[in-house]
PDB file of C-alpha atoms in Angstrom:
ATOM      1  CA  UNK M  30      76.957  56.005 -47.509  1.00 67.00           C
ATOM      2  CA  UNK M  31      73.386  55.562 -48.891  1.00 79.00           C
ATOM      3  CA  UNK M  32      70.610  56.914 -46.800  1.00 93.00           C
ATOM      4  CA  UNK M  33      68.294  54.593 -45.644  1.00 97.00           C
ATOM      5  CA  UNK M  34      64.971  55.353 -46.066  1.00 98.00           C
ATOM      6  CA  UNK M  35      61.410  53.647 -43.690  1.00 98.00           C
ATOM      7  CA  UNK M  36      58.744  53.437 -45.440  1.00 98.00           C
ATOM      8  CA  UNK M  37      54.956  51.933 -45.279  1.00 98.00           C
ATOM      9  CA  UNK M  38      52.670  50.876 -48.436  1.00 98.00           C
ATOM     10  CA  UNK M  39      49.704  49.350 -48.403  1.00 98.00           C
ATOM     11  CA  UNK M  40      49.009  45.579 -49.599  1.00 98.00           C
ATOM     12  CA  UNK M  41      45.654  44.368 -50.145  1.00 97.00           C
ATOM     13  CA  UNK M  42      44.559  46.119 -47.537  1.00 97.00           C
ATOM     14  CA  UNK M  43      47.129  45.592 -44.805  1.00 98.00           C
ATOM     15  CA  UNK M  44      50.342  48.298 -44.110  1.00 98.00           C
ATOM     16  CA  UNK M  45      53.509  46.837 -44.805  1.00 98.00           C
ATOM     17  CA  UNK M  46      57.028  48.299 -43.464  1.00 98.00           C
ATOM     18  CA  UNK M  47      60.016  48.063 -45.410  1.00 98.00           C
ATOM     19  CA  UNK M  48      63.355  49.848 -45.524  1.00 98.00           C
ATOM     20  CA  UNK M  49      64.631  50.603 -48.803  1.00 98.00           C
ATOM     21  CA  UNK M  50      67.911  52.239 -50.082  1.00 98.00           C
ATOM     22  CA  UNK M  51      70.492  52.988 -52.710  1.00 97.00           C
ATOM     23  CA  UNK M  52      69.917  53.968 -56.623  1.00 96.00           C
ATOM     24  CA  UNK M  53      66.533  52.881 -57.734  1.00 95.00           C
ATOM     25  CA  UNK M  54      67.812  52.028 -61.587  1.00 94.00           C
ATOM     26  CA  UNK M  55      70.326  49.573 -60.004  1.00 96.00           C
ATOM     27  CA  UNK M  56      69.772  45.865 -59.715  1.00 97.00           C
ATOM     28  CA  UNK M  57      67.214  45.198 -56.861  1.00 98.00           C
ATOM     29  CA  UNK M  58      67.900  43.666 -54.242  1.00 98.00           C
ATOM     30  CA  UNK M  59      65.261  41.910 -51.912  1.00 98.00           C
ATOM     31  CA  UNK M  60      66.098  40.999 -48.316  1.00 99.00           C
ATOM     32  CA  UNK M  61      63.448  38.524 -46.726  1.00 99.00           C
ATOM     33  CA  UNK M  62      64.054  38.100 -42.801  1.00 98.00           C
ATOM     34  CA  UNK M  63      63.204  35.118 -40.780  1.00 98.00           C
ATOM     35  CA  UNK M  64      61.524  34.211 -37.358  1.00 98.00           C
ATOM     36  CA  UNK M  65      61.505  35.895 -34.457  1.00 98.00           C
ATOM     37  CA  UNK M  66      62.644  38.914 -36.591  1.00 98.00           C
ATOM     38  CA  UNK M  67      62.433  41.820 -38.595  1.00 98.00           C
ATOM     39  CA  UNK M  68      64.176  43.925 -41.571  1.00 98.00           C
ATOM     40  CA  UNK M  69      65.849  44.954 -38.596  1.00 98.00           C
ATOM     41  CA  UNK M  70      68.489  41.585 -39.074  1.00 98.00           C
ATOM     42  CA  UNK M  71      69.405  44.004 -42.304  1.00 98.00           C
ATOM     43  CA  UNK M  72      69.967  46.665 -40.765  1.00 97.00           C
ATOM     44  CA  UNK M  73      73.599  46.766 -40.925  1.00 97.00           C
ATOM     45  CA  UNK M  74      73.943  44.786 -44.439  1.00 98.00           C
ATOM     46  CA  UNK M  75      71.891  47.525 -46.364  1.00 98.00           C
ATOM     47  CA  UNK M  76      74.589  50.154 -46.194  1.00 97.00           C
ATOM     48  CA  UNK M  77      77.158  47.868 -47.280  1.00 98.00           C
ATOM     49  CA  UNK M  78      74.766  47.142 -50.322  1.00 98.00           C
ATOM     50  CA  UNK M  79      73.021  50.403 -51.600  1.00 97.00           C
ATOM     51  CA  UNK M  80      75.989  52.330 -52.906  1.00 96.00           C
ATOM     52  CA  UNK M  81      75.531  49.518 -55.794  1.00 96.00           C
ATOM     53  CA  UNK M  82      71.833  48.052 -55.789  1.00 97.00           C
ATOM     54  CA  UNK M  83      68.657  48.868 -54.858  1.00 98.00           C
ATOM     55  CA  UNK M  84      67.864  47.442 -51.663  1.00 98.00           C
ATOM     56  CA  UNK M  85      64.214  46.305 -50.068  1.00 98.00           C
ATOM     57  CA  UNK M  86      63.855  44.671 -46.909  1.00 98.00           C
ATOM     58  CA  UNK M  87      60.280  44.419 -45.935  1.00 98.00           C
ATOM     59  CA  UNK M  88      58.455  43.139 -42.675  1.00 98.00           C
ATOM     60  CA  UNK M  89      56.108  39.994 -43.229  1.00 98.00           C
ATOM     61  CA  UNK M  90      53.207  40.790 -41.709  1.00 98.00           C
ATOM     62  CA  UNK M  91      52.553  39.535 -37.809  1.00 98.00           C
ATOM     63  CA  UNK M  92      56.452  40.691 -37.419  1.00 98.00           C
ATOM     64  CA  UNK M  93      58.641  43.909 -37.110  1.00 98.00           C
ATOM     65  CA  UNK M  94      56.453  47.644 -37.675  1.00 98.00           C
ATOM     66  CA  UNK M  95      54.248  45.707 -40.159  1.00 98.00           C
ATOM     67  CA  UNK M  96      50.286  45.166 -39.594  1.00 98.00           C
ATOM     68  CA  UNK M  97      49.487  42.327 -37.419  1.00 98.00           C
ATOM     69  CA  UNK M  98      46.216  41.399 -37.711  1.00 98.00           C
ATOM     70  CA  UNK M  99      44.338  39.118 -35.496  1.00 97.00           C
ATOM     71  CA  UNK M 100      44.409  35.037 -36.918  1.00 98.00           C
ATOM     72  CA  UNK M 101      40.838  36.013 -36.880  1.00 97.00           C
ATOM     73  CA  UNK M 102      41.230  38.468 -39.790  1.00 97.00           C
ATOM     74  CA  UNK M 103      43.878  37.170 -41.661  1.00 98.00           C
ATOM     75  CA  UNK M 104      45.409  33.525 -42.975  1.00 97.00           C
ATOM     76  CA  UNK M 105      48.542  33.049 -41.233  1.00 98.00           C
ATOM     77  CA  UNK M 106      50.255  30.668 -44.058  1.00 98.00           C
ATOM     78  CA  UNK M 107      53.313  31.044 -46.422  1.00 98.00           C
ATOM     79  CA  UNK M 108      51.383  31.140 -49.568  1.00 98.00           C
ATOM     80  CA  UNK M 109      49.208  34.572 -47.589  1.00 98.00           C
ATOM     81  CA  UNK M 110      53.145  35.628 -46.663  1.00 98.00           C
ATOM     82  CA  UNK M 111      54.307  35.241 -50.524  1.00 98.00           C
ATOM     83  CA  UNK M 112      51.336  36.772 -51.505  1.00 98.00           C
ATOM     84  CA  UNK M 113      51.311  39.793 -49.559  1.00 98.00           C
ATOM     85  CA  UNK M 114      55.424  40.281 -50.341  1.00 98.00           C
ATOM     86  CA  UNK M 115      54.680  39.748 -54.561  1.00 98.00           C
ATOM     87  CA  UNK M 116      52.012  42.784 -53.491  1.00 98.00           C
ATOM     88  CA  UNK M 117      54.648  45.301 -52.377  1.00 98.00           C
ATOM     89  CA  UNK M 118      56.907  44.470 -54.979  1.00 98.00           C
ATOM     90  CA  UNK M 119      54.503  44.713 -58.189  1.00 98.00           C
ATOM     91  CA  UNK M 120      53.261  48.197 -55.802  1.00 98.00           C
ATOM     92  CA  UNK M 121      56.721  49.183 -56.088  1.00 97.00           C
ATOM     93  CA  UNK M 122      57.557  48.470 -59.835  1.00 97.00           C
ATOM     94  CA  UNK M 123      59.700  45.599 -59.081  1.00 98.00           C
ATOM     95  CA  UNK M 124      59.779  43.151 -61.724  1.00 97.00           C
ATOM     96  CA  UNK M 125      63.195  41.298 -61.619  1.00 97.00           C
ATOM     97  CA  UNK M 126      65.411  41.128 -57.913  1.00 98.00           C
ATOM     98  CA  UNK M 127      68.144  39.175 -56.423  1.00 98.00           C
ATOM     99  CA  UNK M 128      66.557  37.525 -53.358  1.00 98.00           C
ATOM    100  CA  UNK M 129      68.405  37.197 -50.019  1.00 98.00           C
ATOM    101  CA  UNK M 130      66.280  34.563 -47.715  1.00 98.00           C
ATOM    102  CA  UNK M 131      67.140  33.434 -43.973  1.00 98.00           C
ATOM    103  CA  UNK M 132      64.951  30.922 -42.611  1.00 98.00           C
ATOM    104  CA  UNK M 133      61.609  32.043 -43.089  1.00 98.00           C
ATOM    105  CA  UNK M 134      62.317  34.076 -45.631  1.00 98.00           C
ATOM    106  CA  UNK M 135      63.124  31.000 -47.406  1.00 98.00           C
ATOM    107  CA  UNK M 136      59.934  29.479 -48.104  1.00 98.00           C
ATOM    108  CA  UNK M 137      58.356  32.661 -49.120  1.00 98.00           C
ATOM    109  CA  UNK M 138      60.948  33.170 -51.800  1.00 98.00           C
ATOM    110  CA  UNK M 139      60.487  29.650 -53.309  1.00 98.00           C
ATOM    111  CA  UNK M 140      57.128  30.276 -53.870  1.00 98.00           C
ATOM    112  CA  UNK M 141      57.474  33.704 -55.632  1.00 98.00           C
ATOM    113  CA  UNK M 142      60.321  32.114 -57.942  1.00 98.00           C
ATOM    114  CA  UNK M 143      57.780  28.797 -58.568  1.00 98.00           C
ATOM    115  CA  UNK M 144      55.304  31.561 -59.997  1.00 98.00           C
ATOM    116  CA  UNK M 145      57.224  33.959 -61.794  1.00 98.00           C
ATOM    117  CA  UNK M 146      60.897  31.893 -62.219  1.00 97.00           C
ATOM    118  CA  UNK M 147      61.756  35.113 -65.172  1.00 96.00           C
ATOM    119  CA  UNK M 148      61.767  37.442 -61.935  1.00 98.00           C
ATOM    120  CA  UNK M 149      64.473  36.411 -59.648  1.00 98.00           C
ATOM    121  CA  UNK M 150      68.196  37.043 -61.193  1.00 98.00           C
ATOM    122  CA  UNK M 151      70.297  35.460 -58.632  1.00 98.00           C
ATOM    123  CA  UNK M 152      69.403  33.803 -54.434  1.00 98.00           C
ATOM    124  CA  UNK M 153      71.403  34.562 -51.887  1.00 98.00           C
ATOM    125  CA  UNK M 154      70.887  31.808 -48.905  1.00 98.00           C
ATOM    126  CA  UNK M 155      72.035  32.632 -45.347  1.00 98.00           C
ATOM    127  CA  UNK M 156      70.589  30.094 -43.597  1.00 98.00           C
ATOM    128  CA  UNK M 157      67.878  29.592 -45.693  1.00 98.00           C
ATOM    129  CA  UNK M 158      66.688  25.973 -45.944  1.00 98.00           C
ATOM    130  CA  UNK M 159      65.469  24.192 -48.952  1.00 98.00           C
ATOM    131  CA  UNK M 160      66.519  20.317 -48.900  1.00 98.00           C
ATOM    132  CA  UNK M 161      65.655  17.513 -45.870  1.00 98.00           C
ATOM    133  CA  UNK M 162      69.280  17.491 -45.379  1.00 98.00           C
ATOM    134  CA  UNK M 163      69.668  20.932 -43.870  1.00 98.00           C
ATOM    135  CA  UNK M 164      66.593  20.297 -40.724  1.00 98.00           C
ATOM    136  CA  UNK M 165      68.435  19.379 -37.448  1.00 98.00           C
ATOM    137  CA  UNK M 166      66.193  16.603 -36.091  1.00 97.00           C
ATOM    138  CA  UNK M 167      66.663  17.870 -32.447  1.00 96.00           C
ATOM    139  CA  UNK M 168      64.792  21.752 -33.183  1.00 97.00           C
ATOM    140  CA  UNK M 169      62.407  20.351 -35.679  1.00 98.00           C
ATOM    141  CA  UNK M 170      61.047  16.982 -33.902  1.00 98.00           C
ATOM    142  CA  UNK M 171      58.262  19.103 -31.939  1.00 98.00           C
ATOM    143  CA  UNK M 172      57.034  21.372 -34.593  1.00 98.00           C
ATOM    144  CA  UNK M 173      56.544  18.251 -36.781  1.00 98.00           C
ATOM    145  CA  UNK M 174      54.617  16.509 -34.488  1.00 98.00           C
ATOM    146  CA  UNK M 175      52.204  19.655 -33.853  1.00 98.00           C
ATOM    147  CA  UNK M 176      52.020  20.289 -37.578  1.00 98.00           C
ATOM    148  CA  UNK M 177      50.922  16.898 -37.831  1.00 98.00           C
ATOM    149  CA  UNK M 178      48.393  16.531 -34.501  1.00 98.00           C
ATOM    150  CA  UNK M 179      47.862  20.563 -33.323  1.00 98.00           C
ATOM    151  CA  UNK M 180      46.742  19.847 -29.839  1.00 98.00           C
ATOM    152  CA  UNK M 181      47.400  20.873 -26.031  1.00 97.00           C
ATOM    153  CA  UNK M 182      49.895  18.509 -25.912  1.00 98.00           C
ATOM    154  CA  UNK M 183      51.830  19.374 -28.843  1.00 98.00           C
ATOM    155  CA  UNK M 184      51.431  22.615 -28.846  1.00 98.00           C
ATOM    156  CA  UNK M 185      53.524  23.177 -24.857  1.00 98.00           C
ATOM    157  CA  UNK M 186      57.027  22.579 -26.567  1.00 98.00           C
ATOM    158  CA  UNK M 187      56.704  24.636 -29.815  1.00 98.00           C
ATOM    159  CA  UNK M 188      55.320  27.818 -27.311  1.00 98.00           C
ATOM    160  CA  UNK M 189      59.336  27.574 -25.863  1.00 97.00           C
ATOM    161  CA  UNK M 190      60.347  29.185 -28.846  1.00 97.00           C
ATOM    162  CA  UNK M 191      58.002  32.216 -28.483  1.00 98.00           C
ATOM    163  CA  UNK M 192      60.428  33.232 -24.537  1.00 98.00           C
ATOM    164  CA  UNK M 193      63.013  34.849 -24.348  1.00 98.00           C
ATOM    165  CA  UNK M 194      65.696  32.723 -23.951  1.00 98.00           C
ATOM    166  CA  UNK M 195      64.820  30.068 -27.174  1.00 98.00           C
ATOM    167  CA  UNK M 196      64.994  32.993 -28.579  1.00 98.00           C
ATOM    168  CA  UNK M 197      68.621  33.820 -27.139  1.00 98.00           C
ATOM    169  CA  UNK M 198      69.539  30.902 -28.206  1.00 98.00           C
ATOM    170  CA  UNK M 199      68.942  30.991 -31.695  1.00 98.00           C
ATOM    171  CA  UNK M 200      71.286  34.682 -31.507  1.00 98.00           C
ATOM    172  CA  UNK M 201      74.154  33.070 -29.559  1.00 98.00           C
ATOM    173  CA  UNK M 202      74.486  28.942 -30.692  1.00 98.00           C
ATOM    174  CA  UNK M 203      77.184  28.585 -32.717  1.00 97.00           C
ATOM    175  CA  UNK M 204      78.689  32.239 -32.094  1.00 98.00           C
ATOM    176  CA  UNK M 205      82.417  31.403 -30.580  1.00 96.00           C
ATOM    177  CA  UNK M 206      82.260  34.959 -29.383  1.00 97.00           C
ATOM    178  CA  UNK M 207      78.840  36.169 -27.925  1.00 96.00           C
ATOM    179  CA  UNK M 208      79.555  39.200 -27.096  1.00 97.00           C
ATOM    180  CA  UNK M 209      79.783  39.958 -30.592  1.00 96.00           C
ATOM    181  CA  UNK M 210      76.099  39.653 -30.512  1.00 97.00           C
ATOM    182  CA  UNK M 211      74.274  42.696 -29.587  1.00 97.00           C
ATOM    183  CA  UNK M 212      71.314  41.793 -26.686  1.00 97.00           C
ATOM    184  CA  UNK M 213      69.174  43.824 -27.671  1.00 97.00           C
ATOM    185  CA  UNK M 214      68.246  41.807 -30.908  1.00 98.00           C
ATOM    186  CA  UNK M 215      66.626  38.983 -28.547  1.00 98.00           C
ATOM    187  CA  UNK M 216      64.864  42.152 -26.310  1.00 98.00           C
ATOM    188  CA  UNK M 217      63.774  43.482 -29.767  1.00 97.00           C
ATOM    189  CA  UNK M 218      62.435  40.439 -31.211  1.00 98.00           C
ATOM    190  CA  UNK M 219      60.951  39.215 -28.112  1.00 98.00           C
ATOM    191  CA  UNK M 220      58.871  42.079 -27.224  1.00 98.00           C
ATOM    192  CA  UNK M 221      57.451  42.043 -30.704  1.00 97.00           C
ATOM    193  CA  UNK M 222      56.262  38.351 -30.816  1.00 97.00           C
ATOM    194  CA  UNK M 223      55.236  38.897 -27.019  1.00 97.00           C
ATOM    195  CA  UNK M 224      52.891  41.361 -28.226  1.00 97.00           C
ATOM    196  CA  UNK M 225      48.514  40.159 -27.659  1.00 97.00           C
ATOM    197  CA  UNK M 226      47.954  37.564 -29.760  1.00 97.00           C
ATOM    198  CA  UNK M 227      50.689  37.449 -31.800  1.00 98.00           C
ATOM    199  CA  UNK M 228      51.465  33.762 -30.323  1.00 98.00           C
ATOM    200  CA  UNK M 229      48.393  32.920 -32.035  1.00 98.00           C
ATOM    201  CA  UNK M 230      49.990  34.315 -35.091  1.00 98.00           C
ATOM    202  CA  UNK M 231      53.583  32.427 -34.451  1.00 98.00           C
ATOM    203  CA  UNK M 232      51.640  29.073 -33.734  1.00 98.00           C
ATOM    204  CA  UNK M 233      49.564  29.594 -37.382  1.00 98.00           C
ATOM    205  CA  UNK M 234      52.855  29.752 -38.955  1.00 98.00           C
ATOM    206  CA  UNK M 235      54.597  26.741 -36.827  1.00 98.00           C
ATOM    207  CA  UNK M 236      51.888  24.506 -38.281  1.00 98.00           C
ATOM    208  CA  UNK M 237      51.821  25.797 -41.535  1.00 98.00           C
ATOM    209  CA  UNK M 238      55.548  24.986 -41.954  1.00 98.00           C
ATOM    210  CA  UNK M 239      55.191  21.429 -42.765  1.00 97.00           C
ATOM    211  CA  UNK M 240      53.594  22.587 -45.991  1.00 98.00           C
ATOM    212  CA  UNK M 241      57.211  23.884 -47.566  1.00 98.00           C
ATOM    213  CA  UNK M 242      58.250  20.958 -47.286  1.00 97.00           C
ATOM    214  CA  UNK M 243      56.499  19.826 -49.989  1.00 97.00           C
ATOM    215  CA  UNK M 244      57.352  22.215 -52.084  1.00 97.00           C
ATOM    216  CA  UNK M 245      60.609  21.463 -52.250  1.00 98.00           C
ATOM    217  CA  UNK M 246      60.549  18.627 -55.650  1.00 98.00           C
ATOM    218  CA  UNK M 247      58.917  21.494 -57.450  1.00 98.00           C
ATOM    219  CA  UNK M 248      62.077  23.889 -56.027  1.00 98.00           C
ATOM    220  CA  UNK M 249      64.602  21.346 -57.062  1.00 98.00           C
ATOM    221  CA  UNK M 250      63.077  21.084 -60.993  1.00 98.00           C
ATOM    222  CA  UNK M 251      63.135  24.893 -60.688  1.00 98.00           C
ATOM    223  CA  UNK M 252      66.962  24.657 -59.849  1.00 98.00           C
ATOM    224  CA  UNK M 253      67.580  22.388 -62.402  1.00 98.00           C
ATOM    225  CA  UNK M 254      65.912  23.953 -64.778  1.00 98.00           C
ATOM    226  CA  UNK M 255      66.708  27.927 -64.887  1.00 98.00           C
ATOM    227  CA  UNK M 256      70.353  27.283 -63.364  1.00 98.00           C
ATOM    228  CA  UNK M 257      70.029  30.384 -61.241  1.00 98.00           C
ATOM    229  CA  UNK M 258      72.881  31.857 -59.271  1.00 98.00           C
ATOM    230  CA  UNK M 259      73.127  30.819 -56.162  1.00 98.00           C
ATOM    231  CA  UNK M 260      75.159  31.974 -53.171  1.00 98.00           C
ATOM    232  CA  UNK M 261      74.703  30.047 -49.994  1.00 98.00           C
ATOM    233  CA  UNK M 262      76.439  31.931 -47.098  1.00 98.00           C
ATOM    234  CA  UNK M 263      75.908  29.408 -44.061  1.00 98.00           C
ATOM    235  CA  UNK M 264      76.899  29.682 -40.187  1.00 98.00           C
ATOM    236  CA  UNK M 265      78.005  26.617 -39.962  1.00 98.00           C
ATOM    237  CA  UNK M 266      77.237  26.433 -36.142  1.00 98.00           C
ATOM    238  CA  UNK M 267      73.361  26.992 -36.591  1.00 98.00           C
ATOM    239  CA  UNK M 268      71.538  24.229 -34.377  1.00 98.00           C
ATOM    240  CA  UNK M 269      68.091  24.642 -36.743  1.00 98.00           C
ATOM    241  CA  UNK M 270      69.411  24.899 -39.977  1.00 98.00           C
ATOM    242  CA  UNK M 271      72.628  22.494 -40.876  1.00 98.00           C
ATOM    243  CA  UNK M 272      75.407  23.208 -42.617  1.00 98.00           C
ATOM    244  CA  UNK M 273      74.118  20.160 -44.861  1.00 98.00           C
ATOM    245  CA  UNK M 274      71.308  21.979 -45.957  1.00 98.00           C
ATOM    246  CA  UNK M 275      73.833  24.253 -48.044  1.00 98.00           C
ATOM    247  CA  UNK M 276      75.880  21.833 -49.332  1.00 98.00           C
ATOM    248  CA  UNK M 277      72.769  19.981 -50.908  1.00 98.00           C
ATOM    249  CA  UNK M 278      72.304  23.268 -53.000  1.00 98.00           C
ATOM    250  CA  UNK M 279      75.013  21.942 -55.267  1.00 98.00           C
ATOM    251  CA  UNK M 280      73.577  18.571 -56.010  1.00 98.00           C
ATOM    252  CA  UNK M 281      70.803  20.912 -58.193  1.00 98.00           C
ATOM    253  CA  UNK M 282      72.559  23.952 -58.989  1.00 98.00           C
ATOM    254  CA  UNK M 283      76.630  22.175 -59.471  1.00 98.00           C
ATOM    255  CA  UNK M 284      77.693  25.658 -59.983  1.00 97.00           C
ATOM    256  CA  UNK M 285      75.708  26.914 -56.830  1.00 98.00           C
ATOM    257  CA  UNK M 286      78.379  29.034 -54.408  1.00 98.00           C
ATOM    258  CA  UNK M 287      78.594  27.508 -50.533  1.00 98.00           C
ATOM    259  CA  UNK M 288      80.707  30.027 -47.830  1.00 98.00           C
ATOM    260  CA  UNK M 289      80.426  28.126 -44.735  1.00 98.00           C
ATOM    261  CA  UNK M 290      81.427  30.412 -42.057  1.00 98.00           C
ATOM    262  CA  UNK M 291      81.838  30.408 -37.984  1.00 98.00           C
ATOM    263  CA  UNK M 292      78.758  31.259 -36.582  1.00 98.00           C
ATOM    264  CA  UNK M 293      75.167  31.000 -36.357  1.00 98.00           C
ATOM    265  CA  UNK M 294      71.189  30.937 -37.618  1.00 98.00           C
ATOM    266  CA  UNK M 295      71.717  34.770 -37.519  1.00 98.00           C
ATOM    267  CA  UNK M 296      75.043  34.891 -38.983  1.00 98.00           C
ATOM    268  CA  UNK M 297      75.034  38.470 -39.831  1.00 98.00           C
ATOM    269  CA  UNK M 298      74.975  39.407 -36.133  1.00 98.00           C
ATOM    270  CA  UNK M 299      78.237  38.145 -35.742  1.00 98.00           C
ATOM    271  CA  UNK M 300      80.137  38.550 -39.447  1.00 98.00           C
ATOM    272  CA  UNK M 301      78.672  41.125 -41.081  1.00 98.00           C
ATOM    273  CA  UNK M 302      81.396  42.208 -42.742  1.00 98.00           C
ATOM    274  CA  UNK M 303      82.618  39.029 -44.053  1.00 98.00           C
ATOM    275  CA  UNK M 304      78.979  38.112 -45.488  1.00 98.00           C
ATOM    276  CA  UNK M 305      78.958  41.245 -46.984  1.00 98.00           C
ATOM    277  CA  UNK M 306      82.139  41.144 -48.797  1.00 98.00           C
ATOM    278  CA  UNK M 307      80.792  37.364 -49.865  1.00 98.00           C
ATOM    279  CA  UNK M 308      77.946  38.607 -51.174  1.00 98.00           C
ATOM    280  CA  UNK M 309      79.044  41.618 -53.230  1.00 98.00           C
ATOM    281  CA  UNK M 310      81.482  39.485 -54.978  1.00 97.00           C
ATOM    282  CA  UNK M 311      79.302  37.175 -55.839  1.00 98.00           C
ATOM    283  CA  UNK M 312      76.495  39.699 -57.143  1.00 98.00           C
ATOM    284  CA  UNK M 313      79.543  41.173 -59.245  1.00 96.00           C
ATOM    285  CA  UNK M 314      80.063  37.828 -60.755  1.00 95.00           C
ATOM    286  CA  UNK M 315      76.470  36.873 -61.075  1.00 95.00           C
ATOM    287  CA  UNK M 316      74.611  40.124 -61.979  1.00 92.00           C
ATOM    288  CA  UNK M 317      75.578  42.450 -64.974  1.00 72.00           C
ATOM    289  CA  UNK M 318      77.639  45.467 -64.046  1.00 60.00           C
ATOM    290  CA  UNK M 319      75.407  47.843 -62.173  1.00 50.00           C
ATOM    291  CA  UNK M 320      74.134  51.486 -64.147  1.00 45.00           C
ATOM    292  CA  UNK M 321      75.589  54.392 -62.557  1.00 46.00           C
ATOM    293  CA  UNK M 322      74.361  55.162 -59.192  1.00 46.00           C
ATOM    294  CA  UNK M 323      71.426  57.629 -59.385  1.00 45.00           C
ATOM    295  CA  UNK M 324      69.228  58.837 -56.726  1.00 49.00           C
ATOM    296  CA  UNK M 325      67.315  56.928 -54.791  1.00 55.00           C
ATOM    297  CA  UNK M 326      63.690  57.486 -54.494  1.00 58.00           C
ATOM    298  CA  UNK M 327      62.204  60.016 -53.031  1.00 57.00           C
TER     299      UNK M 327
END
């Protein structure tokens, strides 16, 4: 099994963590985590990837062991976010990657394939939105209203998901099983976004959301127009992200891949395994055969 390796480097300024395994002349792979999270979501998918691609999972910053600065000191958006992630990758020599997005990790990818469409091979989706269809109207009703009017009043229901148990929730719904689903993912996410001021980091974010949204015509035309690979892996139980929102994937890409599976938002939590096998099949099908392992970076 292929040694995985932490690692910091620093991005305009700020220190970013990412994990990174397997041959470094194999296709790259690029893991982009969502909210309340981490690269530690990847933490058991990059083994079962590195014996045949290169495999980078950083931390945006405000999450996991990367820098959080104050709101004070740095723009919370998704344009800083895709910004800071193109950093590490042009600091790393990355020019062309497979992308795996989940949720937030979404948003940022779209907007590094809108500027540089030549640099992503193939997307892997796991619960990564990109069409109106895939919103649930229930979990999204109160961040659109404080995207649209930040106040006091708006602001109280979108705070629920910085506790403990919204964030609970977004492990177990849709999970048949839950003890499949280790507890210490909520503790470990939780204590991270409960750190000082990092509310004021998830709340930047919250309203900046709204903005992907519009992004998503341009997305669609970029669909259309390089054909990319696309796997959408979906727990079809997830309560913020549809399974809709992976079916509507084929209505721009027709040849676009959807797995819906039983569970959740964080679907690798509870069928590892089976995503796994998923994706490497469709990366065989999708990629060009991979060189001959050689060693991964020092």
């Amino acid at each position: 099994m292929s040694a995985v390796h932490h690692r910091h480097a620093v991005v305009d300024g700020h220190r970013v963590f990412y994990r990174e395994a397997g041959p470094v002349d194999a296709p790259t792979v690029v893991l982009l985590h969502g909210y309340p999270t981490s690269s530690h979501m990847f933490r058991g998918l990059i083994p079962l990837l590195a014996d045949r691609y290169h495999v980078i999972a950083p931390d945006h910053l405000g999450f996991g062991l990367s820098d959080a600065p104050p709101v004070e000191e740095f723009d919370y958006t998704f344009d800083a976010l895709a910004d800071i992630t193109a950093g590490l990758l042009a600091s790393l020599g990355v020019e062309r990657y497979v992308v795996y997005v989940q949720d937030y990790g979404a948003p940022i990818a779209w907007r590094l394939a809108l500027a540089d469409p030549d640099a992503v091979t193939a997307v892997i989706t796991q619960n990564g939105n990109a069409y109106e269809e895939g919103f649930v109207d229930d979990f999204w009703a109160d961040l659109w209203a404080y995207a649209a009017h930040p106040d006091a009043t708006t602001e109280a229901p979108v705070r629920q998901a910085l506790t403990r148990e919204a964030i609970r929730w977004q492990y177990l719904t849709g999970v048949a099983d839950p003890s499949l689903v280790d507890p210490g993912t909520w503790e470990h996410d939780h204590a991270l976004v409960s750190r000082p001021g990092n509310d004021l980091v998830q709340l930047s974010l919250f309203r900046d959301y709204a903005t992907n949204r519009t992004l998503y015509p341009r997305l669609h035309e970029y669909f259309r127009t390089t054909g990319v690979p696309l796997l959408a892996v979906w727990g079809e139980g997830d309560e913020i992200f549809g399974p809709a929102g992976a079916a509507a994937f084929t209505r721009d890409l027709p040849d676009a891949r959807v797995e819906l599976l039983p569970g959740g938002h964080f679907l690798l939590e509870s069928a590892l395994d089976e995503v796994a096998a998923i994706i490497r099949d469709f990366l065989a099908t999708a990629l060009p055969t991979p060189a001959p392992a050689v060693a991964a970076r020092a």
